[in-house]
C-alpha positions as a printed Julia matrix, in Angstrom:
264×3 Matrix{Float64}:
 -15.61    0.05   11.67
 -18.16    2.61   10.16
 -17.12    6.01    9.29
 -18.43    8.41    6.6
 -15.12    9.83    5.84
 -11.61    9.43    6.77
 -10.32   10.65    9.97
  -7.75   13.42    9.31
  -8.77   17.02    8.7
  -7.0    19.36    6.29
  -4.76   20.87    8.89
  -3.43   17.53   10.09
  -2.67   16.49    6.47
  -0.98   19.71    5.69
   1.32   19.36    8.75
   2.1    15.59    8.13
   5.85   14.84    7.23
   6.34   13.54    3.69
   7.18    9.89    3.43
   7.35    9.78   -0.5
   7.9    12.64   -2.79
   7.2    12.15   -6.53
   8.4    14.95   -8.76
   7.67   15.13  -12.57
   7.75   11.36  -12.83
   7.22    9.64  -16.07
   7.05    5.8   -16.9
   7.34    4.0   -20.14
   6.71    0.28  -21.2
   8.64    0.4   -24.38
   7.1     3.36  -26.43
   3.84    3.29  -24.26
   3.8     5.96  -21.7
   1.98    4.64  -18.6
   2.55    7.48  -16.14
   2.75   11.29  -17.2
   4.44   13.87  -15.24
   3.35   12.87  -11.82
   3.82   15.14   -9.01
   2.51   13.98   -5.59
   3.47   13.86   -1.87
   2.5    10.91    0.3
   2.1    11.93    3.94
   3.8    10.05    6.64
   1.58    7.92    9.14
  -1.53    8.36    7.13
  -3.47    6.14    4.45
  -3.44    7.38    0.98
  -5.72    5.89   -1.68
  -5.13    5.73   -5.39
  -8.37    5.44   -7.29
  -9.26    5.5   -10.97
 -10.41    3.1   -13.87
  -8.41    0.12  -14.78
  -5.47    0.85  -16.69
  -4.95    4.39  -15.29
  -1.61    3.94  -14.0
  -2.34    3.64  -10.24
  -0.88    0.13   -9.61
   2.07    0.87  -11.86
   3.04    3.9    -9.65
   2.41    1.99   -6.29
   4.71   -0.73   -7.59
   7.26    1.7    -8.53
   7.56    2.72   -5.02
   9.46   -0.41   -3.85
  11.35   -0.65   -7.4
   9.1    -3.84   -8.66
   9.52   -1.91  -12.16
  13.09   -3.22  -11.95
  11.79   -6.75  -12.91
  10.26   -5.44  -16.26
  12.84   -5.11  -18.97
  10.97   -2.76  -21.07
  10.37   -0.02  -18.38
  12.12    3.27  -18.68
  11.76    6.12  -16.13
  12.35    9.91  -15.76
  11.9    12.17  -12.85
  12.3    11.42   -9.16
  10.86    9.46   -6.4
  12.27   10.3    -2.98
  11.82    8.29    0.24
  13.16   10.09    3.21
  14.9    12.69    0.86
  16.73    9.85   -1.0
  16.07    8.94   -4.72
  14.85    5.56   -4.55
  16.61    4.74   -8.07
  20.02    5.5    -6.34
  19.21    3.13   -3.33
  19.98   -0.52   -3.01
  16.76   -1.99   -4.16
  16.75   -4.8    -1.24
  17.46   -2.13    1.2
  14.56   -0.29   -0.11
  12.26   -3.03    0.18
  13.01   -3.52    3.81
  11.55   -0.03    4.39
   8.82   -0.26    1.71
   6.86   -3.4     2.0
   4.18   -4.82   -0.27
   0.94   -6.79    0.0
  -0.67   -7.9    -3.27
  -4.26   -8.33   -4.45
  -4.29  -12.16   -4.06
  -3.01  -13.59   -1.0
   0.44  -15.15   -1.71
   1.67  -17.12    1.39
   4.82  -18.93    0.67
   4.46  -22.93    0.77
   6.02  -23.1     4.32
   4.72  -22.85    7.85
   3.06  -19.79    9.39
   5.99  -19.17   11.27
   8.46  -19.28    8.46
   6.14  -17.24    6.38
   6.35  -14.41    8.89
   9.99  -14.54    9.67
  11.12  -14.94    6.06
  12.21  -11.46    5.83
  13.93  -11.05    9.26
  15.72  -14.4     8.91
  17.3   -13.2     5.55
  18.56  -10.11    7.19
  20.28  -11.66   10.25
  20.48  -14.95   12.24
  17.76  -14.93   14.55
  17.56  -16.4    18.08
  14.57  -18.42   19.03
  13.44  -15.69   21.4
  13.77  -13.0    18.79
  11.9   -15.09   16.34
   9.04  -15.66   18.7
   8.78  -12.05   19.6
   8.69  -10.86   16.15
   6.25  -13.75   15.18
   3.74  -12.76   17.97
   4.17   -9.06   17.6
   3.35   -9.2    13.77
   0.66  -11.77   13.89
  -1.14   -9.65   16.67
  -0.7    -6.48   14.63
  -2.46   -8.37   11.74
  -5.34   -9.56   14.0
  -4.36  -13.18   13.41
  -2.48  -14.3    16.49
  -5.36  -15.68   18.43
  -6.39  -17.73   15.38
  -3.11  -19.4    14.53
  -1.08  -19.41   17.77
  -1.65  -23.04   18.23
  -0.83  -24.0    14.69
   2.29  -21.98   13.79
   4.03  -25.0    12.23
   1.24  -25.9     9.91
   1.34  -24.48    6.37
   0.15  -21.12    5.65
  -1.55  -22.49    2.54
  -4.0   -24.14    4.75
  -5.55  -20.98    6.05
  -8.71  -19.3     4.56
  -8.36  -16.48    1.93
  -8.93  -13.74    4.49
  -6.36  -15.47    6.98
  -3.64  -15.85    4.22
  -4.06  -12.18    3.3
  -3.57  -11.23    7.07
  -0.65  -13.54    7.14
   0.98  -11.88    4.17
   0.26   -8.52    5.98
   2.09   -9.95    9.01
   5.04  -11.12    6.73
   5.3    -7.57    5.29
   5.3    -6.07    8.81
   8.02   -8.31    9.97
  10.85   -6.1     8.57
   9.24   -3.2    10.36
   8.62   -1.08    7.14
   7.97    2.58    7.35
   5.83    2.36    4.14
   3.29   -0.46    3.42
   1.96   -0.72   -0.14
  -1.43   -2.55   -0.69
  -2.52   -3.3    -4.16
  -6.31   -4.01   -4.12
  -5.71   -6.19   -0.98
  -9.42   -6.92   -0.38
 -10.61   -7.57   -4.19
 -10.44  -11.39   -3.57
 -11.77  -11.39   -0.09
 -15.4   -12.03    1.26
 -17.24   -9.0     2.97
 -16.22  -10.16    6.65
 -12.45  -10.58    5.72
 -12.75   -7.1     3.87
 -13.9    -5.44    7.03
 -10.96   -6.9     8.91
  -8.44   -5.97    6.43
  -9.86   -2.49    6.47
  -9.7    -2.04   10.08
  -6.0    -3.25    9.92
  -5.3    -0.48    7.3
  -6.67    2.2     9.58
  -4.92    0.86   12.7
  -1.56    0.51   10.83
  -1.7     3.84    9.3
  -1.27    5.22   12.91
   2.44    3.91   12.96
   3.19    3.26    9.14
   2.65    5.17    5.83
   0.0     3.1     3.97
  -0.68    3.43    0.23
  -3.63    1.38   -1.19
  -4.92    1.05   -4.63
  -8.64    0.3    -4.7
 -11.32    0.17   -7.17
 -13.88    0.48   -4.26
 -14.67    4.16   -3.7
 -16.6     3.48   -0.56
 -13.34    1.86    0.67
 -11.26    4.77    0.11
 -13.87    6.88    2.0
 -13.75    4.4     5.01
  -9.81    4.09    5.3
  -7.97    6.89    3.44
  -7.08   10.27    4.68
  -5.81   11.44    1.22
  -7.17   10.27   -2.06
  -5.5    10.39   -5.49
  -7.51   10.04   -8.71
  -5.58    8.91  -11.61
  -6.91    8.76  -15.4
  -4.87    7.68  -18.56
  -1.56    7.85  -16.81
  -2.14   11.31  -15.31
  -2.82   12.42  -11.75
  -5.95   14.4   -12.23
  -6.61   15.35   -8.49
  -5.12   14.7    -4.98
  -6.93   16.08   -1.77
  -7.97   15.12    1.54
 -10.41   12.23    1.07
 -13.37   14.23    2.6
 -12.62   17.25    0.34
 -12.21   15.08   -2.79
 -15.39   13.18   -2.58
 -17.56   16.05   -1.42
 -16.25   18.86   -3.48
 -13.87   17.57   -6.41
 -12.4    20.28   -8.35
 -11.65   18.6   -11.6
 -14.48   17.69  -14.25
 -13.03   14.23  -14.87
 -12.86   13.55  -11.1
 -16.68   14.62  -10.78
 -17.64   12.32  -13.67
 -15.8     9.25  -12.35
 -17.21    9.73   -8.86
 -20.7    10.22  -10.27
 -20.36    7.06  -12.2
 -20.19    8.42  -15.82
 -17.57    6.35  -16.53
 -15.45    3.54  -14.84
């Protein structure tokens, strides 16, 4: 997959429905403010990339979208994040995570078979017949470009796969509950170049049917996969624009300096 910039033009992004709306959102860890007055709209069925130096708040915001901040006792928030017009902090967190899936930086397959990894979420939601399970299994592994590689070893441990295969297995597992939003926190940082290309292709393909939000330190990756890119610095959203526009003509000085390598 070679493309200089992301596929969507400005008009398409402007016309896209909003999957997530963030309004004057602030987040603290104890007395440290990690996110400051974030206002942002995430377009539906597009890929949005978060870029910025380490510690700038991009992963914190991403993980807030499916309420992972609930697991940190010291977290306090103000402002709103809406999913489909609903305040996520007023939703049942488990129900939210059905609609907003997550793929982490390091592949984390469960210590169980490939089959049970993929069906873990759906099996917790309802009792599955064998036919239902088989349909979900093949569909999700196919979407994750893994079916042909594992279809003859579905009962073997997911831990026996290569790193790139494990990450695609985790993507298949996330897809099994049919989420509307898929969050990806540096999903290729631990992968080899070939596996990175495969996952990038997946991100582009999945964003045709799902809203994909990816945190990446790789600016070239953002230009390859993202329709919209958001630059964060010291807990603030400095600039958000269609990817082509942000990289070709950044409006903010700090964005220009970051993209030109003056700081990282």
